[in-house]
PDB file of C-alpha atoms in Angstrom:
ATOM      1  CA  MET A  82      88.907-293.319 -32.264  1.00  0.00           C
ATOM      2  CA  ARG A  83      88.426-289.885 -30.778  1.00  0.00           C
ATOM      3  CA  ILE A  84      89.457-289.394 -27.155  1.00  0.00           C
ATOM      4  CA  ALA A  85      89.097-286.169 -25.178  1.00  0.00           C
ATOM      5  CA  THR A  86      89.822-284.764 -21.753  1.00  0.00           C
ATOM      6  CA  VAL A  87      88.374-281.597 -20.255  1.00  0.00           C
ATOM      7  CA  ASN A  88      88.291-279.960 -16.864  1.00  0.00           C
ATOM      8  CA  VAL A  89      84.670-278.784 -16.899  1.00  0.00           C
ATOM      9  CA  ASN A  90      85.018-276.505 -13.837  1.00  0.00           C
ATOM     10  CA  GLY A  91      81.657-277.733 -12.576  1.00  0.00           C
ATOM     11  CA  ILE A  92      79.585-279.963 -14.858  1.00  0.00           C
ATOM     12  CA  ARG A  93      76.310-278.152 -14.174  1.00  0.00           C
ATOM     13  CA  ALA A  94      77.816-274.782 -15.080  1.00  0.00           C
ATOM     14  CA  SER A  95      79.558-276.320 -18.087  1.00  0.00           C
ATOM     15  CA  VAL A  96      76.277-277.739 -19.380  1.00  0.00           C
ATOM     16  CA  ARG A  97      74.726-274.291 -19.105  1.00  0.00           C
ATOM     17  CA  ARG A  98      77.649-272.884 -21.085  1.00  0.00           C
ATOM     18  CA  GLY A  99      77.310-275.369 -23.945  1.00  0.00           C
ATOM     19  CA  PHE A 100      79.100-278.584 -22.975  1.00  0.00           C
ATOM     20  CA  THR A 101      76.424-280.752 -24.566  1.00  0.00           C
ATOM     21  CA  ASP A 102      76.662-278.807 -27.837  1.00  0.00           C
ATOM     22  CA  TRP A 103      80.393-279.461 -27.895  1.00  0.00           C
ATOM     23  CA  LEU A 104      79.778-283.110 -27.066  1.00  0.00           C
ATOM     24  CA  ALA A 105      77.290-283.519 -29.913  1.00  0.00           C
ATOM     25  CA  GLU A 106      79.522-281.746 -32.407  1.00  0.00           C
ATOM     26  CA  ARG A 107      82.780-283.536 -31.587  1.00  0.00           C
ATOM     27  CA  SER A 108      81.269-286.894 -30.561  1.00  0.00           C
ATOM     28  CA  PRO A 109      84.276-288.418 -28.773  1.00  0.00           C
ATOM     29  CA  ASP A 110      84.323-292.155 -28.206  1.00  0.00           C
ATOM     30  CA  LEU A 111      85.869-291.670 -24.778  1.00  0.00           C
ATOM     31  CA  ILE A 112      86.020-288.607 -22.522  1.00  0.00           C
ATOM     32  CA  ALA A 113      87.797-287.925 -19.241  1.00  0.00           C
ATOM     33  CA  LEU A 114      86.315-285.186 -17.052  1.00  0.00           C
ATOM     34  CA  GLN A 115      87.799-283.357 -14.094  1.00  0.00           C
ATOM     35  CA  GLU A 116      86.288-280.982 -11.522  1.00  0.00           C
ATOM     36  CA  VAL A 117      82.815-282.393 -12.081  1.00  0.00           C
ATOM     37  CA  ARG A 118      81.936-280.953  -8.678  1.00  0.00           C
ATOM     38  CA  ALA A 119      78.495-282.467  -8.167  1.00  0.00           C
ATOM     39  CA  PRO A 120      76.932-285.406  -6.333  1.00  0.00           C
ATOM     40  CA  ALA A 121      76.299-288.276  -8.742  1.00  0.00           C
ATOM     41  CA  GLU A 122      72.545-287.767  -8.580  1.00  0.00           C
ATOM     42  CA  LEU A 123      72.895-284.103  -9.591  1.00  0.00           C
ATOM     43  CA  VAL A 124      75.060-284.641 -12.667  1.00  0.00           C
ATOM     44  CA  PRO A 125      72.809-283.546 -15.570  1.00  0.00           C
ATOM     45  CA  ILE A 126      71.639-286.581 -17.514  1.00  0.00           C
ATOM     46  CA  GLU A 127      72.313-284.808 -20.801  1.00  0.00           C
ATOM     47  CA  ALA A 128      76.007-284.621 -19.903  1.00  0.00           C
ATOM     48  CA  SER A 129      76.354-288.387 -20.363  1.00  0.00           C
ATOM     49  CA  THR A 130      73.560-289.351 -22.766  1.00  0.00           C
ATOM     50  CA  GLY A 131      74.842-292.017 -25.131  1.00  0.00           C
ATOM     51  CA  TYR A 132      77.767-292.907 -22.870  1.00  0.00           C
ATOM     52  CA  HIS A 133      78.532-295.306 -20.063  1.00  0.00           C
ATOM     53  CA  PHE A 134      79.302-293.026 -17.116  1.00  0.00           C
ATOM     54  CA  ALA A 135      81.827-293.898 -14.403  1.00  0.00           C
ATOM     55  CA  TYR A 136      82.310-291.332 -11.657  1.00  0.00           C
ATOM     56  CA  HIS A 137      84.381-290.853  -8.526  1.00  0.00           C
ATOM     57  CA  PRO A 138      82.896-287.780  -6.781  1.00  0.00           C
ATOM     58  CA  GLY A 139      85.084-287.850  -3.697  1.00  0.00           C
ATOM     59  CA  ASN A 140      84.022-286.590  -0.307  1.00  0.00           C
ATOM     60  CA  ARG A 141      84.513-282.838  -0.736  1.00  0.00           C
ATOM     61  CA  ALA A 142      81.160-281.256  -1.492  1.00  0.00           C
ATOM     62  CA  GLY A 143      81.325-278.952  -4.490  1.00  0.00           C
ATOM     63  CA  ARG A 144      84.975-279.754  -5.237  1.00  0.00           C
ATOM     64  CA  ASN A 145      87.004-282.185  -7.349  1.00  0.00           C
ATOM     65  CA  GLY A 146      85.276-285.214  -8.874  1.00  0.00           C
ATOM     66  CA  VAL A 147      86.603-287.161 -11.883  1.00  0.00           C
ATOM     67  CA  ALA A 148      84.694-289.150 -14.482  1.00  0.00           C
ATOM     68  CA  LEU A 149      85.086-291.322 -17.563  1.00  0.00           C
ATOM     69  CA  LEU A 150      82.482-291.526 -20.316  1.00  0.00           C
ATOM     70  CA  CYS A 151      82.748-294.155 -23.049  1.00  0.00           C
ATOM     71  CA  ARG A 152      80.645-295.512 -25.891  1.00  0.00           C
ATOM     72  CA  THR A 153      81.402-299.043 -24.663  1.00  0.00           C
ATOM     73  CA  PRO A 154      80.847-300.254 -21.102  1.00  0.00           C
ATOM     74  CA  PRO A 155      83.854-300.524 -18.800  1.00  0.00           C
ATOM     75  CA  ILE A 156      85.206-303.968 -18.088  1.00  0.00           C
ATOM     76  CA  ALA A 157      86.505-302.807 -14.712  1.00  0.00           C
ATOM     77  CA  VAL A 158      86.476-299.527 -12.774  1.00  0.00           C
ATOM     78  CA  ARG A 159      88.959-298.520 -10.067  1.00  0.00           C
ATOM     79  CA  GLU A 160      88.508-295.483  -7.822  1.00  0.00           C
ATOM     80  CA  GLY A 161      91.684-293.845  -6.612  1.00  0.00           C
ATOM     81  CA  PHE A 162      95.219-295.189  -6.703  1.00  0.00           C
ATOM     82  CA  GLY A 163      95.561-296.913  -3.356  1.00  0.00           C
ATOM     83  CA  SER A 164      96.229-293.832  -1.220  1.00  0.00           C
ATOM     84  CA  GLY A 165      94.280-293.626   2.001  1.00  0.00           C
ATOM     85  CA  LYS A 166      95.140-289.933   2.183  1.00  0.00           C
ATOM     86  CA  PHE A 167      94.279-288.805  -1.352  1.00  0.00           C
ATOM     87  CA  ASP A 168      91.731-291.280  -2.722  1.00  0.00           C
ATOM     88  CA  PRO A 169      88.794-289.819  -0.741  1.00  0.00           C
ATOM     89  CA  GLU A 170      89.359-286.469  -2.472  1.00  0.00           C
ATOM     90  CA  GLY A 171      88.002-287.745  -5.798  1.00  0.00           C
ATOM     91  CA  ARG A 172      91.056-286.978  -7.930  1.00  0.00           C
ATOM     92  CA  TYR A 173      91.703-290.202  -9.852  1.00  0.00           C
ATOM     93  CA  LEU A 174      89.512-292.739 -11.624  1.00  0.00           C
ATOM     94  CA  GLU A 175      90.667-295.594 -13.835  1.00  0.00           C
ATOM     95  CA  ALA A 176      88.780-298.050 -16.038  1.00  0.00           C
ATOM     96  CA  ASP A 177      89.429-300.761 -18.624  1.00  0.00           C
ATOM     97  CA  TYR A 178      87.734-300.602 -22.013  1.00  0.00           C
ATOM     98  CA  ASP A 179      87.694-302.523 -25.271  1.00  0.00           C
ATOM     99  CA  LEU A 180      87.251-299.766 -27.846  1.00  0.00           C
ATOM    100  CA  ASN A 181      87.721-299.651 -31.621  1.00  0.00           C
ATOM    101  CA  GLY A 182      90.023-302.650 -31.576  1.00  0.00           C
ATOM    102  CA  TRP A 183      92.104-301.343 -28.655  1.00  0.00           C
ATOM    103  CA  LYS A 184      92.330-302.842 -25.189  1.00  0.00           C
ATOM    104  CA  LEU A 185      92.792-299.816 -22.956  1.00  0.00           C
ATOM    105  CA  SER A 186      93.346-298.915 -19.330  1.00  0.00           C
ATOM    106  CA  VAL A 187      92.415-295.246 -18.963  1.00  0.00           C
ATOM    107  CA  GLY A 188      92.845-292.842 -16.069  1.00  0.00           C
ATOM    108  CA  SER A 189      91.238-289.450 -15.421  1.00  0.00           C
ATOM    109  CA  LEU A 190      93.369-287.267 -13.141  1.00  0.00           C
ATOM    110  CA  TYR A 191      92.819-283.967 -11.363  1.00  0.00           C
ATOM    111  CA  LEU A 192      96.143-283.137  -9.728  1.00  0.00           C
ATOM    112  CA  PRO A 193      95.965-280.530  -6.955  1.00  0.00           C
ATOM    113  CA  LYS A 194      96.575-276.980  -8.102  1.00  0.00           C
ATOM    114  CA  GLY A 195      98.535-276.022  -5.016  1.00  0.00           C
ATOM    115  CA  GLY A 196      98.946-272.605  -3.462  1.00  0.00           C
ATOM    116  CA  ARG A 197     101.718-270.074  -3.728  1.00  0.00           C
ATOM    117  CA  ALA A 198     105.019-271.450  -2.495  1.00  0.00           C
ATOM    118  CA  ASP A 199     105.467-268.550  -0.076  1.00  0.00           C
ATOM    119  CA  ASP A 200     105.466-268.195   3.686  1.00  0.00           C
ATOM    120  CA  THR A 201     101.713-267.756   4.070  1.00  0.00           C
ATOM    121  CA  PRO A 202     100.741-270.818   6.114  1.00  0.00           C
ATOM    122  CA  GLU A 203      97.584-271.588   4.171  1.00  0.00           C
ATOM    123  CA  GLU A 204      99.220-271.239   0.764  1.00  0.00           C
ATOM    124  CA  LEU A 205     102.302-273.162   1.808  1.00  0.00           C
ATOM    125  CA  ALA A 206     100.099-275.980   3.129  1.00  0.00           C
ATOM    126  CA  ARG A 207      98.295-276.190  -0.224  1.00  0.00           C
ATOM    127  CA  TYR A 208     101.591-276.352  -2.081  1.00  0.00           C
ATOM    128  CA  ARG A 209     102.923-279.075   0.194  1.00  0.00           C
ATOM    129  CA  HIS A 210      99.696-280.992  -0.348  1.00  0.00           C
ATOM    130  CA  LYS A 211     100.346-280.871  -4.086  1.00  0.00           C
ATOM    131  CA  LEU A 212     103.930-282.072  -3.685  1.00  0.00           C
ATOM    132  CA  ALA A 213     102.803-284.920  -1.433  1.00  0.00           C
ATOM    133  CA  PHE A 214     100.214-285.983  -4.003  1.00  0.00           C
ATOM    134  CA  MET A 215     102.827-285.948  -6.763  1.00  0.00           C
ATOM    135  CA  LYS A 216     105.230-288.036  -4.676  1.00  0.00           C
ATOM    136  CA  SER A 217     102.499-290.582  -3.967  1.00  0.00           C
ATOM    137  CA  PHE A 218     101.122-290.720  -7.512  1.00  0.00           C
ATOM    138  CA  ARG A 219     104.438-291.054  -9.369  1.00  0.00           C
ATOM    139  CA  PRO A 220     105.133-294.726  -8.454  1.00  0.00           C
ATOM    140  CA  TYR A 221     101.495-295.589  -9.092  1.00  0.00           C
ATOM    141  CA  LEU A 222     101.814-294.479 -12.714  1.00  0.00           C
ATOM    142  CA  THR A 223     104.617-296.967 -13.227  1.00  0.00           C
ATOM    143  CA  LYS A 224     102.625-299.682 -11.481  1.00  0.00           C
ATOM    144  CA  ALA A 225      99.482-298.980 -13.518  1.00  0.00           C
ATOM    145  CA  ARG A 226     101.341-298.868 -16.818  1.00  0.00           C
ATOM    146  CA  LEU A 227     103.090-302.174 -16.151  1.00  0.00           C
ATOM    147  CA  ALA A 228      99.871-303.774 -14.902  1.00  0.00           C
ATOM    148  CA  ALA A 229      98.083-302.699 -18.078  1.00  0.00           C
ATOM    149  CA  ARG A 230     100.860-304.157 -20.224  1.00  0.00           C
ATOM    150  CA  ALA A 231     100.688-307.431 -18.307  1.00  0.00           C
ATOM    151  CA  ARG A 232      96.982-307.607 -19.154  1.00  0.00           C
ATOM    152  CA  GLY A 233      97.645-306.859 -22.828  1.00  0.00           C
ATOM    153  CA  ARG A 234      96.333-303.306 -22.553  1.00  0.00           C
ATOM    154  CA  GLU A 235      97.629-299.890 -23.568  1.00  0.00           C
ATOM    155  CA  PHE A 236      97.696-297.284 -20.812  1.00  0.00           C
ATOM    156  CA  LEU A 237      96.419-293.722 -21.137  1.00  0.00           C
ATOM    157  CA  VAL A 238      96.227-291.173 -18.347  1.00  0.00           C
ATOM    158  CA  MET A 239      94.541-287.866 -19.114  1.00  0.00           C
ATOM    159  CA  GLY A 240      93.511-284.817 -17.229  1.00  0.00           C
ATOM    160  CA  ASP A 241      94.458-281.609 -15.509  1.00  0.00           C
ATOM    161  CA  PHE A 242      98.010-281.983 -14.198  1.00  0.00           C
ATOM    162  CA  ASN A 243      98.199-278.295 -13.148  1.00  0.00           C
ATOM    163  CA  ILE A 244     101.806-278.102 -14.364  1.00  0.00           C
ATOM    164  CA  ALA A 245     103.233-276.524 -17.512  1.00  0.00           C
ATOM    165  CA  HIS A 246     106.231-278.624 -18.473  1.00  0.00           C
ATOM    166  CA  THR A 247     108.415-276.345 -20.618  1.00  0.00           C
ATOM    167  CA  ARG A 248     108.560-272.783 -21.879  1.00  0.00           C
ATOM    168  CA  LEU A 249     106.479-273.884 -24.858  1.00  0.00           C
ATOM    169  CA  ASP A 250     103.654-274.708 -22.481  1.00  0.00           C
ATOM    170  CA  LEU A 251     102.775-271.242 -21.246  1.00  0.00           C
ATOM    171  CA  ARG A 252     102.797-267.880 -22.942  1.00  0.00           C
ATOM    172  CA  ASN A 253     104.200-265.767 -20.116  1.00  0.00           C
ATOM    173  CA  TRP A 254     106.882-268.137 -18.883  1.00  0.00           C
ATOM    174  CA  ARG A 255     109.243-265.366 -17.811  1.00  0.00           C
ATOM    175  CA  GLY A 256     106.641-263.755 -15.578  1.00  0.00           C
ATOM    176  CA  ASN A 257     105.695-267.131 -14.095  1.00  0.00           C
ATOM    177  CA  ALA A 258     109.180-268.430 -13.341  1.00  0.00           C
ATOM    178  CA  LYS A 259     108.343-268.412  -9.613  1.00  0.00           C
ATOM    179  CA  SER A 260     104.663-269.343  -9.934  1.00  0.00           C
ATOM    180  CA  VAL A 261     103.178-272.620  -8.767  1.00  0.00           C
ATOM    181  CA  GLY A 262     102.536-274.719 -11.829  1.00  0.00           C
ATOM    182  CA  PHE A 263     105.892-273.820 -13.358  1.00  0.00           C
ATOM    183  CA  LEU A 264     108.325-274.300 -10.492  1.00  0.00           C
ATOM    184  CA  PRO A 265     111.459-276.373 -11.166  1.00  0.00           C
ATOM    185  CA  GLU A 266     110.460-279.262  -8.918  1.00  0.00           C
ATOM    186  CA  GLU A 267     107.042-279.493 -10.560  1.00  0.00           C
ATOM    187  CA  ARG A 268     108.463-279.400 -14.071  1.00  0.00           C
ATOM    188  CA  GLU A 269     111.062-282.011 -13.119  1.00  0.00           C
ATOM    189  CA  TRP A 270     108.338-284.264 -11.750  1.00  0.00           C
ATOM    190  CA  LEU A 271     106.268-283.978 -14.925  1.00  0.00           C
ATOM    191  CA  GLY A 272     109.327-284.794 -16.983  1.00  0.00           C
ATOM    192  CA  SER A 273     109.971-287.858 -14.835  1.00  0.00           C
ATOM    193  CA  VAL A 274     106.630-289.467 -15.669  1.00  0.00           C
ATOM    194  CA  GLN A 275     107.276-289.466 -19.410  1.00  0.00           C
ATOM    195  CA  SER A 276     109.777-290.927 -21.840  1.00  0.00           C
ATOM    196  CA  PRO A 277     109.630-292.537 -25.312  1.00  0.00           C
ATOM    197  CA  ARG A 278     109.506-295.992 -23.714  1.00  0.00           C
ATOM    198  CA  THR A 279     107.080-295.326 -20.871  1.00  0.00           C
ATOM    199  CA  LEU A 280     104.477-292.578 -21.317  1.00  0.00           C
ATOM    200  CA  VAL A 281     104.408-290.128 -24.215  1.00  0.00           C
ATOM    201  CA  ASP A 282     102.983-286.595 -24.188  1.00  0.00           C
ATOM    202  CA  VAL A 283     100.779-287.164 -27.212  1.00  0.00           C
ATOM    203  CA  VAL A 284      99.919-283.568 -28.111  1.00  0.00           C
ATOM    204  CA  ARG A 285     103.533-282.453 -27.775  1.00  0.00           C
ATOM    205  CA  ARG A 286     104.540-285.345 -30.030  1.00  0.00           C
ATOM    206  CA  LEU A 287     102.093-284.039 -32.618  1.00  0.00           C
ATOM    207  CA  HIS A 288     103.219-280.412 -32.162  1.00  0.00           C
ATOM    208  CA  PRO A 289     106.895-280.692 -31.179  1.00  0.00           C
ATOM    209  CA  ASP A 290     107.917-277.072 -31.658  1.00  0.00           C
ATOM    210  CA  ALA A 291     104.655-275.162 -31.231  1.00  0.00           C
ATOM    211  CA  ASP A 292     103.794-272.710 -28.499  1.00  0.00           C
ATOM    212  CA  GLY A 293     100.977-274.499 -26.713  1.00  0.00           C
ATOM    213  CA  PRO A 294      98.448-275.431 -27.826  1.00  0.00           C
ATOM    214  CA  TYR A 295      97.258-273.945 -24.543  1.00  0.00           C
ATOM    215  CA  SER A 296      94.390-275.522 -22.622  1.00  0.00           C
ATOM    216  CA  TRP A 297      93.726-273.068 -19.754  1.00  0.00           C
ATOM    217  CA  TRP A 298      93.193-269.315 -19.597  1.00  0.00           C
ATOM    218  CA  SER A 299      92.149-267.215 -16.641  1.00  0.00           C
ATOM    219  CA  TRP A 300      88.573-265.940 -16.636  1.00  0.00           C
ATOM    220  CA  MET A 301      89.977-262.536 -15.689  1.00  0.00           C
ATOM    221  CA  GLY A 302      91.180-259.752 -17.940  1.00  0.00           C
ATOM    222  CA  ASN A 303      92.141-260.410 -21.549  1.00  0.00           C
ATOM    223  CA  ALA A 304      94.034-263.656 -21.007  1.00  0.00           C
ATOM    224  CA  PHE A 305      91.756-265.623 -23.324  1.00  0.00           C
ATOM    225  CA  ASN A 306      91.457-262.950 -26.006  1.00  0.00           C
ATOM    226  CA  ASN A 307      95.245-262.526 -26.037  1.00  0.00           C
ATOM    227  CA  ASP A 308      95.849-266.291 -25.861  1.00  0.00           C
ATOM    228  CA  THR A 309      97.913-265.839 -22.707  1.00  0.00           C
ATOM    229  CA  GLY A 310      97.400-269.419 -21.676  1.00  0.00           C
ATOM    230  CA  TRP A 311      98.933-272.488 -20.073  1.00  0.00           C
ATOM    231  CA  ARG A 312      99.104-276.050 -21.402  1.00  0.00           C
ATOM    232  CA  ILE A 313      98.343-278.055 -18.272  1.00  0.00           C
ATOM    233  CA  ASP A 314      95.893-280.691 -19.617  1.00  0.00           C
ATOM    234  CA  TYR A 315      97.498-283.758 -21.149  1.00  0.00           C
ATOM    235  CA  HIS A 316      97.165-287.139 -22.832  1.00  0.00           C
ATOM    236  CA  PHE A 317     100.024-289.367 -21.613  1.00  0.00           C
ATOM    237  CA  ALA A 318      99.911-292.638 -23.532  1.00  0.00           C
ATOM    238  CA  SER A 319     101.952-295.820 -23.672  1.00  0.00           C
ATOM    239  CA  PRO A 320     104.159-295.841 -26.778  1.00  0.00           C
ATOM    240  CA  GLU A 321     102.080-297.999 -29.112  1.00  0.00           C
ATOM    241  CA  LEU A 322      98.933-295.991 -28.481  1.00  0.00           C
ATOM    242  CA  ALA A 323     100.828-292.706 -28.763  1.00  0.00           C
ATOM    243  CA  ALA A 324     102.176-293.792 -32.150  1.00  0.00           C
ATOM    244  CA  ALA A 325      98.603-294.233 -33.368  1.00  0.00           C
ATOM    245  CA  ALA A 326      97.750-290.570 -32.712  1.00  0.00           C
ATOM    246  CA  GLN A 327      96.924-288.852 -35.987  1.00  0.00           C
ATOM    247  CA  ILE A 328      95.740-285.344 -35.109  1.00  0.00           C
ATOM    248  CA  GLY A 329      95.207-283.592 -31.807  1.00  0.00           C
ATOM    249  CA  GLY A 330      95.120-280.331 -29.935  1.00  0.00           C
ATOM    250  CA  THR A 331      92.770-278.110 -27.958  1.00  0.00           C
ATOM    251  CA  ASP A 332      89.236-277.134 -28.915  1.00  0.00           C
ATOM    252  CA  ARG A 333      89.722-273.461 -28.136  1.00  0.00           C
ATOM    253  CA  ALA A 334      86.389-271.633 -28.141  1.00  0.00           C
ATOM    254  CA  GLU A 335      85.745-269.126 -30.907  1.00  0.00           C
ATOM    255  CA  SER A 336      85.130-266.347 -28.376  1.00  0.00           C
ATOM    256  CA  TYR A 337      85.212-265.642 -24.655  1.00  0.00           C
ATOM    257  CA  PRO A 338      81.394-265.961 -24.307  1.00  0.00           C
ATOM    258  CA  ALA A 339      81.496-269.365 -26.050  1.00  0.00           C
ATOM    259  CA  ARG A 340      83.805-270.952 -23.445  1.00  0.00           C
ATOM    260  CA  ILE A 341      82.392-274.016 -21.691  1.00  0.00           C
ATOM    261  CA  SER A 342      85.045-273.790 -18.935  1.00  0.00           C
ATOM    262  CA  ASP A 343      88.256-271.986 -18.119  1.00  0.00           C
ATOM    263  CA  HIS A 344      89.857-275.074 -19.700  1.00  0.00           C
ATOM    264  CA  ALA A 345      89.486-276.158 -23.324  1.00  0.00           C
ATOM    265  CA  PRO A 346      88.967-279.813 -24.265  1.00  0.00           C
ATOM    266  CA  VAL A 347      92.116-281.592 -25.402  1.00  0.00           C
ATOM    267  CA  VAL A 348      91.096-283.921 -28.222  1.00  0.00           C
ATOM    268  CA  VAL A 349      93.172-286.557 -30.030  1.00  0.00           C
ATOM    269  CA  ASP A 350      92.168-288.818 -32.896  1.00  0.00           C
ATOM    270  CA  TYR A 351      93.871-292.205 -32.718  1.00  0.00           C
ATOM    271  CA  ALA A 352      93.839-294.743 -35.524  1.00  0.00           C
ATOM    272  CA  ASN A 353      91.575-297.713 -34.913  1.00  0.00           C
ATOM    273  CA  ARG A 354      93.325-300.995 -34.229  1.00  0.00           C
ATOM    274  CA  ASN A 355      92.425-303.846 -36.553  1.00  0.00           C
TER     275      ASN A 355
END
């Protein structure tokens, strides 16, 4: 059972860059998308051919938008996480699936990037927006995980968390010690949503001591060519599902021109459940 997550940085642009070629080659059973950034009627049909497509576009034209694509139809779909403030932004979508012997509840998340935590009013407001989202979303993760377990389902939340958790998760950690995405309160929050008995960082479990594998590189300069990246895209799975992970990592493009986004897909193969 192959499951992937990718921030496409605009699905129409990603299709032009080769998203459908990647999709055909890797053929995931389930995919979470972030930053789809298109009205539902303008999402290219070839981006979801062969899949059941669930989408929460949000109300911000040209921004955000999260989706789930699966070979099997969803049993239930839930938009947002019960926040009147954040749900209209199109940052979280959750669905239940029966797939390859597994009963799953799956979330696709696009956590706000935030601005610089400085005294510029606009940037500070963006950072506070991110912190408020994190504070609101944290208890929901516990609620969703426990609700899935009560229904006999494993829980998996994937997506762009816009936080690198440890020094292993970004190349230039010294230079980014005061950068949003690697601030102490963000890293502490990301640590708080995971543990061996709650949610497991699946790729880190598979690569416990590796630098990366990174999932985002700036479009600018030589960041991609030099692999000066960040690992900010995750699979967080309930323990039984995490234990079924066999191989996983990022589908880093062979070259800068071959990139389908500034993010690389994070792909994990899980054993089927008999």
